[in-house]
Amino acid sequence: VNFLGVIAVALVTTYVTGSMWVKTRLSYEQPDVVFDSKLLLILEGETAGKVWFWSTMPNLNRAFESSFASTDLSVQQEDYNFDGKVDAVRVKLESNVGEKVHGVKVLAQFDYKLRQRVHLNMKSLAYVSHSAGTPGSGLATDGVLALKQQEPLRDESTRKEYLSDLLEDGEPSGVLQASERLRVSKILESYFDRNETTVFESSYAAWQAGDASHGLGFTTDILVRVPSHQEVLYKPTTIEILKFGWIQFLASFVVFFYLLSWWEWYVFHYRILDTRMRSELKSKLKTF
């Protein structure tokens, strides 16, 4: 067998199939997610512009005093398998509005960390929004806090670019300034300009019909699940690229070497091609 020919065929095959030089790879891990006590709640009424506001930030609450909705917040962080990482965060808000509610928006901030292939530490958001034609007394929703990337991260890199608070308290001087600062679309637009973000992917949203103006109040119940196998897209190191390329080449080489060896044996054993034998040995005369 011509070894150079086998090597050439294996190299070409590995390269053409596109599996020789891997530019990106996926790793899987459970992120470390903790609610960092910053949350913003907006309730919408029957008419356009009729909203009620509540947050965990006292300065903003004072700025929205005219439309402030008294709210009780409870947060429960669950570790179902006792591995030291939060598996789910339940956020429950009970608001005393006194009027009909037709929609709700919630922005919650989390500390988000990755520790395996990429060392990532950032502030992230979970955004929940729901509206209905009929007035309601509550919303229950369940979903996953999923990581989104615009570009892959370098393997074994450390990312701490997004540690600034996304929901800032500040010291607004009036309702108008606070309204400009807290326009949800502006917050989200700036947030999604980042390379790494999180998105609350809802599995369901159950709207409970009712009249919050009759003393029932409005209850928002959000269950944020943390994926146990979150996909993380990363760029492998040079050593990993070479190792993976070598494995792909070796797999192709073994296959082609076996096939060509078998073909060579078959051709000569069954005399598929005409051949001639010529001996280079010459007979020698013996003298006595």
Short mmCIF file of N, CA, C and O in Angstrom, two decimals, residues 18-72:
data_model
loop_
_atom_site.label_atom_id
_atom_site.label_comp_id
_atom_site.label_asym_id
_atom_site.label_seq_id
_atom_site.Cartn_x
_atom_site.Cartn_y
_atom_site.Cartn_z
N GLY A 18 -15.26 19.13 6.44
CA GLY A 18 -15.41 20.26 7.35
C GLY A 18 -15.29 19.94 8.81
O GLY A 18 -15.74 20.72 9.66
N SER A 19 -14.71 18.82 9.14
CA SER A 19 -14.61 18.43 10.55
C SER A 19 -13.18 18.43 11.08
O SER A 19 -12.93 17.94 12.17
N MET A 20 -12.25 18.99 10.29
CA MET A 20 -10.86 18.92 10.71
C MET A 20 -10.50 20.04 11.68
O MET A 20 -9.98 19.79 12.77
N TRP A 21 -10.80 21.29 11.31
CA TRP A 21 -10.47 22.42 12.17
C TRP A 21 -11.76 22.97 12.77
O TRP A 21 -12.55 23.62 12.09
N VAL A 22 -11.98 22.70 14.02
CA VAL A 22 -13.20 23.13 14.70
C VAL A 22 -13.01 24.56 15.22
O VAL A 22 -12.08 24.83 15.97
N LYS A 23 -13.91 25.46 14.81
CA LYS A 23 -13.81 26.86 15.21
C LYS A 23 -14.58 27.15 16.50
O LYS A 23 -14.20 28.03 17.27
N THR A 24 -15.69 26.46 16.71
CA THR A 24 -16.48 26.65 17.93
C THR A 24 -16.93 25.30 18.46
O THR A 24 -17.10 24.34 17.70
N ARG A 25 -17.11 25.23 19.76
CA ARG A 25 -17.62 24.02 20.39
C ARG A 25 -18.61 24.40 21.49
O ARG A 25 -18.67 25.55 21.91
N LEU A 26 -19.37 23.41 21.92
CA LEU A 26 -20.36 23.61 22.97
C LEU A 26 -19.94 22.88 24.24
O LEU A 26 -19.46 21.74 24.19
N SER A 27 -20.11 23.55 25.36
CA SER A 27 -19.96 22.88 26.65
C SER A 27 -21.27 23.05 27.42
O SER A 27 -22.08 23.93 27.09
N TYR A 28 -21.46 22.22 28.41
CA TYR A 28 -22.71 22.23 29.16
C TYR A 28 -22.41 22.30 30.65
O TYR A 28 -21.58 21.54 31.16
N GLU A 29 -23.09 23.22 31.32
CA GLU A 29 -22.93 23.32 32.77
C GLU A 29 -24.15 24.02 33.37
O GLU A 29 -24.90 24.71 32.66
N GLN A 30 -24.33 23.86 34.66
CA GLN A 30 -25.39 24.57 35.36
C GLN A 30 -24.83 25.87 35.91
O GLN A 30 -23.90 25.85 36.72
N PRO A 31 -25.36 27.00 35.47
CA PRO A 31 -24.85 28.28 35.98
C PRO A 31 -25.22 28.48 37.44
O PRO A 31 -26.18 27.89 37.95
N ASP A 32 -24.47 29.34 38.08
CA ASP A 32 -24.76 29.73 39.47
C ASP A 32 -25.56 31.03 39.42
O ASP A 32 -25.03 32.08 39.07
N VAL A 33 -26.84 30.94 39.75
CA VAL A 33 -27.76 32.08 39.62
C VAL A 33 -28.34 32.43 40.99
O VAL A 33 -28.83 31.56 41.70
N VAL A 34 -28.28 33.72 41.32
CA VAL A 34 -28.82 34.21 42.60
C VAL A 34 -29.57 35.51 42.34
O VAL A 34 -29.06 36.41 41.64
N PHE A 35 -30.76 35.63 42.88
CA PHE A 35 -31.52 36.88 42.80
C PHE A 35 -30.82 37.93 43.66
O PHE A 35 -30.53 37.69 44.83
N ASP A 36 -30.55 39.11 43.06
CA ASP A 36 -29.75 40.10 43.79
C ASP A 36 -30.58 41.25 44.37
O ASP A 36 -30.06 42.33 44.66
N SER A 37 -31.91 41.00 44.56
CA SER A 37 -32.80 41.90 45.31
C SER A 37 -33.15 43.18 44.56
O SER A 37 -33.63 44.14 45.19
N LYS A 38 -32.96 43.23 43.25
CA LYS A 38 -33.40 44.39 42.48
C LYS A 38 -34.50 43.95 41.52
O LYS A 38 -34.31 43.05 40.71
N LEU A 39 -35.64 44.61 41.65
CA LEU A 39 -36.81 44.22 40.87
C LEU A 39 -37.68 45.43 40.60
O LEU A 39 -37.77 46.35 41.43
N LEU A 40 -38.32 45.41 39.43
CA LEU A 40 -39.19 46.50 39.03
C LEU A 40 -40.52 45.92 38.56
O LEU A 40 -40.54 44.96 37.77
N LEU A 41 -41.64 46.46 39.05
CA LEU A 41 -42.98 45.97 38.70
C LEU A 41 -43.82 47.11 38.15
O LEU A 41 -43.88 48.20 38.73
N ILE A 42 -44.46 46.86 37.01
CA ILE A 42 -45.38 47.82 36.40
C ILE A 42 -46.70 47.10 36.13
O ILE A 42 -46.74 46.07 35.44
N LEU A 43 -47.78 47.65 36.66
CA LEU A 43 -49.13 47.12 36.42
C LEU A 43 -49.88 48.11 35.52
O LEU A 43 -49.79 49.33 35.72
N GLU A 44 -50.60 47.58 34.55
CA GLU A 44 -51.30 48.42 33.57
C GLU A 44 -52.80 48.32 33.77
O GLU A 44 -53.34 47.23 34.01
N GLY A 45 -53.48 49.48 33.66
CA GLY A 45 -54.92 49.54 33.86
C GLY A 45 -55.71 49.45 32.57
O GLY A 45 -55.21 49.04 31.53
N GLU A 46 -56.98 49.86 32.64
CA GLU A 46 -57.89 49.75 31.50
C GLU A 46 -57.54 50.71 30.38
O GLU A 46 -57.63 50.38 29.20
N THR A 47 -57.13 51.91 30.73
CA THR A 47 -56.86 52.95 29.73
C THR A 47 -55.37 53.10 29.52
O THR A 47 -54.55 52.77 30.38
N ALA A 48 -55.00 53.60 28.32
CA ALA A 48 -53.60 53.80 27.99
C ALA A 48 -52.99 54.84 28.93
O ALA A 48 -53.59 55.88 29.20
N GLY A 49 -51.82 54.56 29.43
CA GLY A 49 -51.13 55.48 30.33
C GLY A 49 -51.48 55.29 31.78
O GLY A 49 -50.87 55.93 32.65
N LYS A 50 -52.47 54.45 32.06
CA LYS A 50 -52.84 54.20 33.45
C LYS A 50 -51.97 53.06 33.97
O LYS A 50 -52.17 51.88 33.63
N VAL A 51 -50.97 53.38 34.79
CA VAL A 51 -50.03 52.37 35.29
C VAL A 51 -49.80 52.58 36.77
O VAL A 51 -49.99 53.68 37.31
N TRP A 52 -49.38 51.50 37.42
CA TRP A 52 -48.95 51.55 38.81
C TRP A 52 -47.55 50.97 38.88
O TRP A 52 -47.20 50.04 38.14
N PHE A 53 -46.77 51.52 39.78
CA PHE A 53 -45.34 51.19 39.82
C PHE A 53 -44.92 50.75 41.22
O PHE A 53 -45.43 51.26 42.22
N TRP A 54 -43.99 49.80 41.24
CA TRP A 54 -43.35 49.43 42.50
C TRP A 54 -41.97 48.86 42.18
O TRP A 54 -41.75 48.21 41.13
N SER A 55 -41.02 49.08 43.06
CA SER A 55 -39.67 48.52 42.88
C SER A 55 -39.04 48.31 44.25
O SER A 55 -39.57 48.73 45.28
N THR A 56 -37.90 47.67 44.24
CA THR A 56 -37.13 47.48 45.47
C THR A 56 -36.17 48.65 45.71
O THR A 56 -35.33 48.58 46.61
N MET A 57 -36.29 49.71 44.89
CA MET A 57 -35.38 50.85 44.96
C MET A 57 -36.13 52.06 45.52
O MET A 57 -37.05 52.59 44.87
N PRO A 58 -35.80 52.51 46.71
CA PRO A 58 -36.60 53.54 47.40
C PRO A 58 -36.66 54.88 46.67
O PRO A 58 -37.70 55.53 46.68
N ASN A 59 -35.59 55.31 46.02
CA ASN A 59 -35.61 56.59 45.33
C ASN A 59 -36.60 56.58 44.17
O ASN A 59 -37.32 57.57 43.94
N LEU A 60 -36.65 55.50 43.46
CA LEU A 60 -37.59 55.41 42.35
C LEU A 60 -39.02 55.31 42.87
O LEU A 60 -39.95 55.84 42.25
N ASN A 61 -39.22 54.63 43.96
CA ASN A 61 -40.56 54.57 44.54
C ASN A 61 -41.06 55.96 44.94
O ASN A 61 -42.25 56.29 44.74
N ARG A 62 -40.17 56.78 45.46
CA ARG A 62 -40.57 58.14 45.83
C ARG A 62 -40.88 58.97 44.59
O ARG A 62 -41.79 59.80 44.60
N ALA A 63 -40.13 58.74 43.53
CA ALA A 63 -40.38 59.49 42.30
C ALA A 63 -41.72 59.12 41.67
O ALA A 63 -42.37 59.97 41.05
N PHE A 64 -42.16 57.89 41.86
CA PHE A 64 -43.44 57.44 41.32
C PHE A 64 -44.52 57.40 42.42
O PHE A 64 -45.41 56.57 42.37
N GLU A 65 -44.43 58.31 43.35
CA GLU A 65 -45.33 58.29 44.50
C GLU A 65 -46.80 58.39 44.09
O GLU A 65 -47.69 57.77 44.69
N SER A 66 -47.08 59.15 43.02
CA SER A 66 -48.47 59.34 42.60
C SER A 66 -49.09 58.07 42.02
O SER A 66 -50.32 57.92 42.02
N SER A 67 -48.27 57.17 41.51
CA SER A 67 -48.78 55.93 40.93
C SER A 67 -48.20 54.70 41.64
O SER A 67 -48.12 53.63 41.06
N PHE A 68 -47.80 54.91 42.89
CA PHE A 68 -47.16 53.84 43.65
C PHE A 68 -48.18 52.77 44.05
O PHE A 68 -49.29 53.08 44.50
N ALA A 69 -47.80 51.49 43.88
CA ALA A 69 -48.66 50.37 44.26
C ALA A 69 -47.99 49.63 45.42
O ALA A 69 -46.90 49.07 45.26
N SER A 70 -48.61 49.66 46.57
CA SER A 70 -48.06 48.96 47.73
C SER A 70 -47.96 47.46 47.42
O SER A 70 -48.95 46.84 47.04
N THR A 71 -46.77 46.91 47.60
CA THR A 71 -46.51 45.52 47.18
C THR A 71 -45.67 44.79 48.21
O THR A 71 -44.71 45.36 48.76
N ASP A 72 -46.02 43.55 48.46
CA ASP A 72 -45.21 42.67 49.29
C ASP A 72 -44.46 41.70 48.39
O ASP A 72 -45.06 41.04 47.53
#
